[in-house]
PDB file of C-alpha atoms in Angstrom:
ATOM      1  CA  GLU F 134     -10.503  23.521   6.857  1.00 62.00           C
ATOM      2  CA  ALA F 135     -11.673  19.766   7.675  1.00 79.00           C
ATOM      3  CA  GLY F 136      -9.156  17.712   7.515  1.00 92.00           C
ATOM      4  CA  VAL F 137      -8.782  13.861   5.259  1.00 96.00           C
ATOM      5  CA  ALA F 138     -11.415  11.850   6.538  1.00 97.00           C
ATOM      6  CA  GLN F 139     -10.874   7.551   6.791  1.00 98.00           C
ATOM      7  CA  SER F 140     -13.182   4.665   7.659  1.00 97.00           C
ATOM      8  CA  PRO F 141     -13.721   2.651   9.473  1.00 97.00           C
ATOM      9  CA  ARG F 142     -10.203   3.118  11.900  1.00 96.00           C
ATOM     10  CA  TYR F 143      -9.831   0.086  12.765  1.00 97.00           C
ATOM     11  CA  LYS F 144     -10.734  -3.548  11.198  1.00 98.00           C
ATOM     12  CA  ILE F 145     -10.394  -7.352  11.537  1.00 98.00           C
ATOM     13  CA  ILE F 146     -10.701 -10.367   9.693  1.00 98.00           C
ATOM     14  CA  GLU F 147      -9.913 -13.443   9.132  1.00 98.00           C
ATOM     15  CA  LYS F 148      -7.259 -14.005   6.692  1.00 97.00           C
ATOM     16  CA  ARG F 149      -8.680 -14.868   2.839  1.00 97.00           C
ATOM     17  CA  GLN F 150     -11.330 -12.330   3.594  1.00 98.00           C
ATOM     18  CA  SER F 151     -11.850  -9.445   1.640  1.00 98.00           C
ATOM     19  CA  VAL F 152     -11.764  -5.324   3.335  1.00 98.00           C
ATOM     20  CA  ALA F 153     -11.884  -2.253   2.471  1.00 98.00           C
ATOM     21  CA  PHE F 154     -11.359   0.940   2.979  1.00 98.00           C
ATOM     22  CA  TRP F 155     -12.017   4.587   2.250  1.00 98.00           C
ATOM     23  CA  CYS F 156     -11.126   7.547   1.827  1.00 98.00           C
ATOM     24  CA  ASN F 157     -12.281  11.702   1.121  1.00 97.00           C
ATOM     25  CA  PRO F 158      -9.445  14.390   0.829  1.00 95.00           C
ATOM     26  CA  ILE F 159      -9.512  17.746   2.224  1.00 94.00           C
ATOM     27  CA  SER F 160     -11.031  19.549  -0.647  1.00 92.00           C
ATOM     28  CA  GLY F 161      -9.627  20.588  -3.550  1.00 89.00           C
ATOM     29  CA  HIS F 162      -6.759  18.745  -3.604  1.00 91.00           C
ATOM     30  CA  ALA F 163      -5.591  16.722  -6.940  1.00 89.00           C
ATOM     31  CA  THR F 164      -3.254  14.403  -5.648  1.00 90.00           C
ATOM     32  CA  LEU F 165      -4.431  11.588  -2.915  1.00 93.00           C
ATOM     33  CA  TYR F 166      -1.875   8.797  -1.691  1.00 94.00           C
ATOM     34  CA  TRP F 167      -2.165   5.774   0.347  1.00 96.00           C
ATOM     35  CA  TYR F 168       0.358   4.556   2.306  1.00 96.00           C
ATOM     36  CA  GLN F 169       0.773   0.744   4.048  1.00 97.00           C
ATOM     37  CA  GLN F 170       2.045   1.497   7.666  1.00 96.00           C
ATOM     38  CA  ILE F 171       3.843  -1.773   9.230  1.00 95.00           C
ATOM     39  CA  LEU F 172       3.940  -1.670  12.888  1.00 92.00           C
ATOM     40  CA  GLY F 173       7.265   0.084  14.168  1.00 88.00           C
ATOM     41  CA  GLN F 174       8.099   1.239  10.330  1.00 91.00           C
ATOM     42  CA  GLY F 175       7.988   4.192   8.514  1.00 92.00           C
ATOM     43  CA  PRO F 176       4.706   4.325   5.401  1.00 94.00           C
ATOM     44  CA  LYS F 177       5.388   2.883   2.474  1.00 93.00           C
ATOM     45  CA  LEU F 178       3.793   4.385  -1.043  1.00 92.00           C
ATOM     46  CA  LEU F 179       1.133   2.175  -2.150  1.00 96.00           C
ATOM     47  CA  ILE F 180      -0.878   4.028  -5.108  1.00 95.00           C
ATOM     48  CA  GLN F 181      -0.435   8.081  -6.198  1.00 92.00           C
ATOM     49  CA  PHE F 182      -3.259   9.298  -7.907  1.00 92.00           C
ATOM     50  CA  GLN F 183      -3.593  13.216  -9.665  1.00 89.00           C
ATOM     51  CA  ASN F 184      -7.214  13.175 -10.121  1.00 88.00           C
ATOM     52  CA  ASN F 185      -8.562  10.234 -10.833  1.00 86.00           C
ATOM     53  CA  GLY F 186      -6.046   8.641 -12.794  1.00 92.00           C
ATOM     54  CA  VAL F 187      -3.071   6.699 -11.695  1.00 93.00           C
ATOM     55  CA  VAL F 188       0.267   8.585 -11.034  1.00 89.00           C
ATOM     56  CA  ASP F 189       2.563   5.593  -9.208  1.00 89.00           C
ATOM     57  CA  ASP F 190       1.104   1.889  -8.432  1.00 94.00           C
ATOM     58  CA  SER F 191       4.729   0.474  -9.106  1.00 91.00           C
ATOM     59  CA  GLN F 192       4.334  -0.956  -4.997  1.00 91.00           C
ATOM     60  CA  LEU F 193       0.966  -1.847  -5.216  1.00 96.00           C
ATOM     61  CA  PRO F 194       0.404  -5.845  -4.646  1.00 95.00           C
ATOM     62  CA  LYS F 195      -1.678  -5.635  -8.189  1.00 95.00           C
ATOM     63  CA  ASP F 196      -2.556  -9.446  -7.792  1.00 96.00           C
ATOM     64  CA  ARG F 197      -4.493  -8.468  -3.859  1.00 97.00           C
ATOM     65  CA  PHE F 198      -4.970  -4.648  -3.994  1.00 98.00           C
ATOM     66  CA  SER F 199      -6.999  -2.353  -5.564  1.00 98.00           C
ATOM     67  CA  ALA F 200      -7.480   1.460  -5.610  1.00 98.00           C
ATOM     68  CA  GLU F 201     -10.298   3.482  -7.206  1.00 96.00           C
ATOM     69  CA  ARG F 202     -10.366   7.371  -6.984  1.00 95.00           C
ATOM     70  CA  LEU F 203     -14.016   7.628  -9.047  1.00 83.00           C
ATOM     71  CA  LYS F 204     -14.965  11.206 -10.235  1.00 86.00           C
ATOM     72  CA  GLY F 205     -11.398  11.904  -8.128  1.00 85.00           C
ATOM     73  CA  VAL F 206     -12.642  12.666  -4.737  1.00 92.00           C
ATOM     74  CA  ASP F 207     -13.202   9.668  -2.651  1.00 96.00           C
ATOM     75  CA  SER F 208     -11.204   6.774  -2.889  1.00 97.00           C
ATOM     76  CA  THR F 209     -11.582   3.010  -1.565  1.00 98.00           C
ATOM     77  CA  LEU F 210      -8.042   0.490  -1.022  1.00 98.00           C
ATOM     78  CA  LYS F 211      -9.401  -2.873  -1.622  1.00 98.00           C
ATOM     79  CA  ILE F 212      -7.411  -6.175  -0.571  1.00 98.00           C
ATOM     80  CA  GLN F 213      -8.989  -9.389  -1.440  1.00 97.00           C
ATOM     81  CA  PRO F 214      -8.080 -12.157  -0.527  1.00 97.00           C
ATOM     82  CA  ALA F 215      -6.173 -10.563   2.729  1.00 97.00           C
ATOM     83  CA  LYS F 216      -3.275 -12.230   4.407  1.00 97.00           C
ATOM     84  CA  LEU F 217      -1.248 -12.341   7.653  1.00 97.00           C
ATOM     85  CA  GLU F 218       1.169  -9.750   6.656  1.00 97.00           C
ATOM     86  CA  ASP F 219      -1.477  -6.809   5.308  1.00 98.00           C
ATOM     87  CA  SER F 220      -2.100  -6.634   9.351  1.00 98.00           C
ATOM     88  CA  ALA F 221      -0.734  -2.723   9.046  1.00 98.00           C
ATOM     89  CA  VAL F 222      -2.441   1.089   8.899  1.00 97.00           C
ATOM     90  CA  TYR F 223      -3.264   2.169   6.067  1.00 98.00           C
ATOM     91  CA  LEU F 224      -3.023   5.811   5.839  1.00 97.00           C
ATOM     92  CA  CYS F 225      -4.758   8.064   3.101  1.00 97.00           C
ATOM     93  CA  ALA F 226      -2.734  11.995   2.353  1.00 94.00           C
ATOM     94  CA  SER F 227      -4.126  14.342   0.196  1.00 92.00           C
ATOM     95  CA  SER F 228      -1.587  17.447  -1.330  1.00 88.00           C
ATOM     96  CA  GLN F 229      -3.148  20.264  -3.479  1.00 83.00           C
ATOM     97  CA  ARG F 230      -0.651  18.948  -6.745  1.00 71.00           C
ATOM     98  CA  GLN F 231       1.226  16.152  -7.341  1.00 63.00           C
ATOM     99  CA  GLY F 232       4.945  16.204  -5.938  1.00 58.00           C
ATOM    100  CA  GLN F 233       6.691  18.042  -2.877  1.00 52.00           C
ATOM    101  CA  THR F 234       3.943  20.343  -1.692  1.00 65.00           C
ATOM    102  CA  GLU F 235       2.457  19.664   2.151  1.00 79.00           C
ATOM    103  CA  ALA F 236       0.356  16.096   2.467  1.00 86.00           C
ATOM    104  CA  PHE F 237      -1.459  16.276   4.973  1.00 90.00           C
ATOM    105  CA  PHE F 238      -2.125  12.451   6.404  1.00 94.00           C
ATOM    106  CA  GLY F 239      -5.302  10.963   7.718  1.00 96.00           C
ATOM    107  CA  GLN F 240      -5.656   9.340  11.208  1.00 95.00           C
ATOM    108  CA  GLY F 241      -5.202   5.773   8.604  1.00 96.00           C
ATOM    109  CA  THR F 242      -7.702   1.950   9.186  1.00 97.00           C
ATOM    110  CA  ARG F 243      -5.390  -0.008  11.887  1.00 97.00           C
ATOM    111  CA  LEU F 244      -6.698  -3.860   9.712  1.00 98.00           C
ATOM    112  CA  THR F 245      -5.887  -7.056  12.221  1.00 98.00           C
ATOM    113  CA  VAL F 246      -6.059  -9.920   9.620  1.00 98.00           C
ATOM    114  CA  VAL F 247      -6.183 -13.294  11.651  1.00 97.00           C
TER     115      VAL F 247
ATOM    116  CA  GLY O  27      15.237   3.675  -5.369  1.00 77.00           C
ATOM    117  CA  GLU O  28      15.477   5.880  -2.738  1.00 84.00           C
ATOM    118  CA  ASN O  29      17.223   4.465   0.880  1.00 89.00           C
ATOM    119  CA  VAL O  30      16.271   7.120   4.088  1.00 93.00           C
ATOM    120  CA  GLU O  31      17.814   5.977   7.140  1.00 93.00           C
ATOM    121  CA  GLN O  32      17.100   8.095  10.955  1.00 91.00           C
ATOM    122  CA  HIS O  33      19.113   7.203  13.871  1.00 79.00           C
ATOM    123  CA  PRO O  34      19.239   6.973  16.425  1.00 76.00           C
ATOM    124  CA  SER O  35      15.847   4.759  16.750  1.00 87.00           C
ATOM    125  CA  THR O  36      15.002   5.772  20.211  1.00 92.00           C
ATOM    126  CA  LEU O  37      16.169   9.027  21.742  1.00 94.00           C
ATOM    127  CA  SER O  38      14.866  10.085  25.509  1.00 96.00           C
ATOM    128  CA  VAL O  39      15.460  13.148  26.723  1.00 97.00           C
ATOM    129  CA  GLN O  40      15.623  15.854  30.222  1.00 97.00           C
ATOM    130  CA  GLU O  41      12.273  17.997  29.361  1.00 98.00           C
ATOM    131  CA  GLY O  42      14.021  21.534  28.328  1.00 97.00           C
ATOM    132  CA  ASP O  43      17.203  19.891  26.955  1.00 97.00           C
ATOM    133  CA  SER O  44      17.476  19.633  22.819  1.00 97.00           C
ATOM    134  CA  ALA O  45      17.084  16.637  20.740  1.00 96.00           C
ATOM    135  CA  VAL O  46      18.753  15.314  17.290  1.00 95.00           C
ATOM    136  CA  ILE O  47      17.306  13.381  14.987  1.00 95.00           C
ATOM    137  CA  LYS O  48      19.486  12.957  11.798  1.00 95.00           C
ATOM    138  CA  CYS O  49      18.467  11.573   8.806  1.00 96.00           C
ATOM    139  CA  THR O  50      20.955  10.507   5.621  1.00 96.00           C
ATOM    140  CA  TYR O  51      19.518   9.688   2.224  1.00 95.00           C
ATOM    141  CA  SER O  52      20.800   7.884  -1.007  1.00 93.00           C
ATOM    142  CA  ASP O  53      19.726   9.540  -4.146  1.00 90.00           C
ATOM    143  CA  SER O  54      21.237  12.621  -5.185  1.00 89.00           C
ATOM    144  CA  ALA O  55      18.299  13.807  -6.990  1.00 87.00           C
ATOM    145  CA  SER O  56      16.079  14.079  -3.658  1.00 90.00           C
ATOM    146  CA  ASN O  57      15.284  18.030  -3.419  1.00 88.00           C
ATOM    147  CA  TYR O  58      12.339  17.463  -0.699  1.00 89.00           C
ATOM    148  CA  PHE O  59      12.645  16.586   2.535  1.00 93.00           C
ATOM    149  CA  PRO O  60       9.789  16.757   5.193  1.00 94.00           C
ATOM    150  CA  TRP O  61       9.712  15.737   8.864  1.00 96.00           C
ATOM    151  CA  TYR O  62       7.092  14.048   9.891  1.00 96.00           C
ATOM    152  CA  LYS O  63       5.390  13.590  13.623  1.00 97.00           C
ATOM    153  CA  GLN O  64       3.129  10.683  14.335  1.00 96.00           C
ATOM    154  CA  GLU O  65       1.852  10.289  17.643  1.00 94.00           C
ATOM    155  CA  LEU O  66      -0.209   6.748  19.417  1.00 90.00           C
ATOM    156  CA  GLY O  67      -3.181   6.747  17.061  1.00 88.00           C
ATOM    157  CA  LYS O  68      -2.695   9.173  14.694  1.00 91.00           C
ATOM    158  CA  GLY O  69      -1.631   9.756  11.356  1.00 93.00           C
ATOM    159  CA  PRO O  70       1.914  11.825  10.553  1.00 95.00           C
ATOM    160  CA  GLN O  71       1.009  15.339  11.111  1.00 94.00           C
ATOM    161  CA  LEU O  72       4.610  17.469   8.674  1.00 93.00           C
ATOM    162  CA  ILE O  73       5.702  19.686  11.472  1.00 96.00           C
ATOM    163  CA  ILE O  74       8.831  21.345   8.889  1.00 96.00           C
ATOM    164  CA  ASP O  75      10.546  20.554   5.237  1.00 93.00           C
ATOM    165  CA  ILE O  76      13.648  22.210   4.183  1.00 92.00           C
ATOM    166  CA  ARG O  77      14.423  22.357  -0.276  1.00 89.00           C
ATOM    167  CA  SER O  78      17.607  21.703  -1.584  1.00 84.00           C
ATOM    168  CA  ASN O  79      17.923  25.049  -2.635  1.00 83.00           C
ATOM    169  CA  VAL O  80      18.206  25.797   1.159  1.00 83.00           C
ATOM    170  CA  GLY O  81      20.951  24.822   4.375  1.00 91.00           C
ATOM    171  CA  GLU O  82      18.613  25.705   7.564  1.00 94.00           C
ATOM    172  CA  LYS O  83      14.558  26.548   7.618  1.00 94.00           C
ATOM    173  CA  LYS O  84      13.467  27.198  11.525  1.00 96.00           C
ATOM    174  CA  ASP O  85      10.276  27.367  12.958  1.00 95.00           C
ATOM    175  CA  GLN O  86       9.840  28.355  16.794  1.00 96.00           C
ATOM    176  CA  ARG O  87      11.466  25.316  18.747  1.00 97.00           C
ATOM    177  CA  ILE O  88      12.110  23.473  15.761  1.00 98.00           C
ATOM    178  CA  ALA O  89      14.898  23.209  12.778  1.00 98.00           C
ATOM    179  CA  VAL O  90      15.960  21.492  10.155  1.00 97.00           C
ATOM    180  CA  THR O  91      20.134  21.479   8.820  1.00 97.00           C
ATOM    181  CA  LEU O  92      20.166  20.272   5.185  1.00 96.00           C
ATOM    182  CA  ASN O  93      23.935  18.779   3.734  1.00 95.00           C
ATOM    183  CA  LYS O  94      23.250  17.961   0.161  1.00 92.00           C
ATOM    184  CA  THR O  95      26.899  16.438  -0.531  1.00 93.00           C
ATOM    185  CA  ALA O  96      26.479  14.518   2.597  1.00 94.00           C
ATOM    186  CA  LYS O  97      23.613  13.185   2.109  1.00 95.00           C
ATOM    187  CA  HIS O  98      21.992  13.680   5.281  1.00 94.00           C
ATOM    188  CA  PHE O  99      19.268  16.299   7.116  1.00 96.00           C
ATOM    189  CA  SER O 100      18.870  16.510  10.722  1.00 96.00           C
ATOM    190  CA  LEU O 101      15.884  17.524  12.787  1.00 97.00           C
ATOM    191  CA  HIS O 102      16.852  19.856  16.022  1.00 97.00           C
ATOM    192  CA  ILE O 103      13.857  20.651  18.105  1.00 98.00           C
ATOM    193  CA  THR O 104      15.211  22.786  21.474  1.00 97.00           C
ATOM    194  CA  GLU O 105      13.342  23.380  24.636  1.00 98.00           C
ATOM    195  CA  THR O 106      11.558  19.899  24.649  1.00 98.00           C
ATOM    196  CA  GLN O 107       8.245  19.513  26.364  1.00 97.00           C
ATOM    197  CA  PRO O 108       6.416  16.860  27.291  1.00 96.00           C
ATOM    198  CA  GLU O 109       4.617  17.285  24.306  1.00 96.00           C
ATOM    199  CA  ASP O 110       7.298  16.665  22.063  1.00 97.00           C
ATOM    200  CA  SER O 111       6.781  13.126  23.035  1.00 97.00           C
ATOM    201  CA  ALA O 112       6.273  11.428  19.603  1.00 97.00           C
ATOM    202  CA  VAL O 113       7.746   9.189  16.619  1.00 96.00           C
ATOM    203  CA  TYR O 114       9.094  11.513  14.412  1.00 97.00           C
ATOM    204  CA  PHE O 115       9.702  10.763  10.406  1.00 96.00           C
ATOM    205  CA  CYS O 116      11.886  11.559   7.700  1.00 96.00           C
ATOM    206  CA  ALA O 117      10.859  11.515   4.426  1.00 94.00           C
ATOM    207  CA  ALA O 118      12.904  12.356   1.452  1.00 92.00           C
ATOM    208  CA  SER O 119      11.205  12.581  -2.817  1.00 85.00           C
ATOM    209  CA  GLU O 120      13.096  11.079  -4.833  1.00 70.00           C
ATOM    210  CA  GLY O 121      12.879  11.744  -8.545  1.00 55.00           C
ATOM    211  CA  ASN O 122       9.283  10.765  -9.142  1.00 59.00           C
ATOM    212  CA  ASN O 123       7.953  12.575  -6.451  1.00 64.00           C
ATOM    213  CA  ARG O 124       7.129   9.994  -4.777  1.00 76.00           C
ATOM    214  CA  LEU O 125       8.055  10.088  -0.812  1.00 85.00           C
ATOM    215  CA  ALA O 126      10.531   7.501   0.803  1.00 89.00           C
ATOM    216  CA  PHE O 127      10.031   7.351   4.412  1.00 92.00           C
ATOM    217  CA  GLY O 128      12.778   6.574   7.074  1.00 93.00           C
ATOM    218  CA  LYS O 129      11.417   3.981   9.696  1.00 93.00           C
ATOM    219  CA  GLY O 130      10.817   6.751  12.995  1.00 95.00           C
ATOM    220  CA  ASN O 131      13.093   8.059  15.803  1.00 95.00           C
ATOM    221  CA  GLN O 132      10.366   7.774  19.608  1.00 95.00           C
ATOM    222  CA  VAL O 133      11.619  10.779  21.131  1.00 96.00           C
ATOM    223  CA  VAL O 134      11.513  10.657  24.928  1.00 97.00           C
ATOM    224  CA  VAL O 135      10.652  13.688  26.406  1.00 97.00           C
ATOM    225  CA  ILE O 136      11.735  12.826  30.226  1.00 96.00           C
ATOM    226  CA  PRO O 137       9.664  15.397  32.838  1.00 94.00           C
TER     227      PRO O 137
END
């Protein structure tokens, strides 16, 4: 079974630029999550999708972050404009259904904002 | 919201010894508690989980215990091996099914 795929693996941008991350979840997984992991901390949920609908985006900084999951499969997370404090690893995860089931994580995209 | 804390932040053990990591949570409504292992440059990988209707669960050298009254759960690794060296995260599910993660424990197994 293929895992969660993310790209790119690494990205370096200047502050105020924009950046986009892509995620392809495990086939058949209805729930998709985007997490932000700052160095030395645990992952923090940014947004959760159930199919192509948003379930929880309460911790997403909506003035600069946006995410979509068209057709309920792939997802993109965008930051515009980026700030220095956005430097982190952005993790995508998926699970078969919403809630308390095993979530599989991708390798993440390491973003550095300079 | 849910607040999850892990102790200790760093743990060094001799190969073959046991390692124990403890997590506390704040929301008594939480009922799902997974543990993730994260190696350098990789995403977190689920290694074991427990639900609130169970007090203990074991999978080979790994076990998790849950004390709902005290609101803490622990990860036990027996017969540690160098490949167990990693950062371990505990998490708890909140009422809206969002997972709240702890800050992680760095486990170092000394050969």
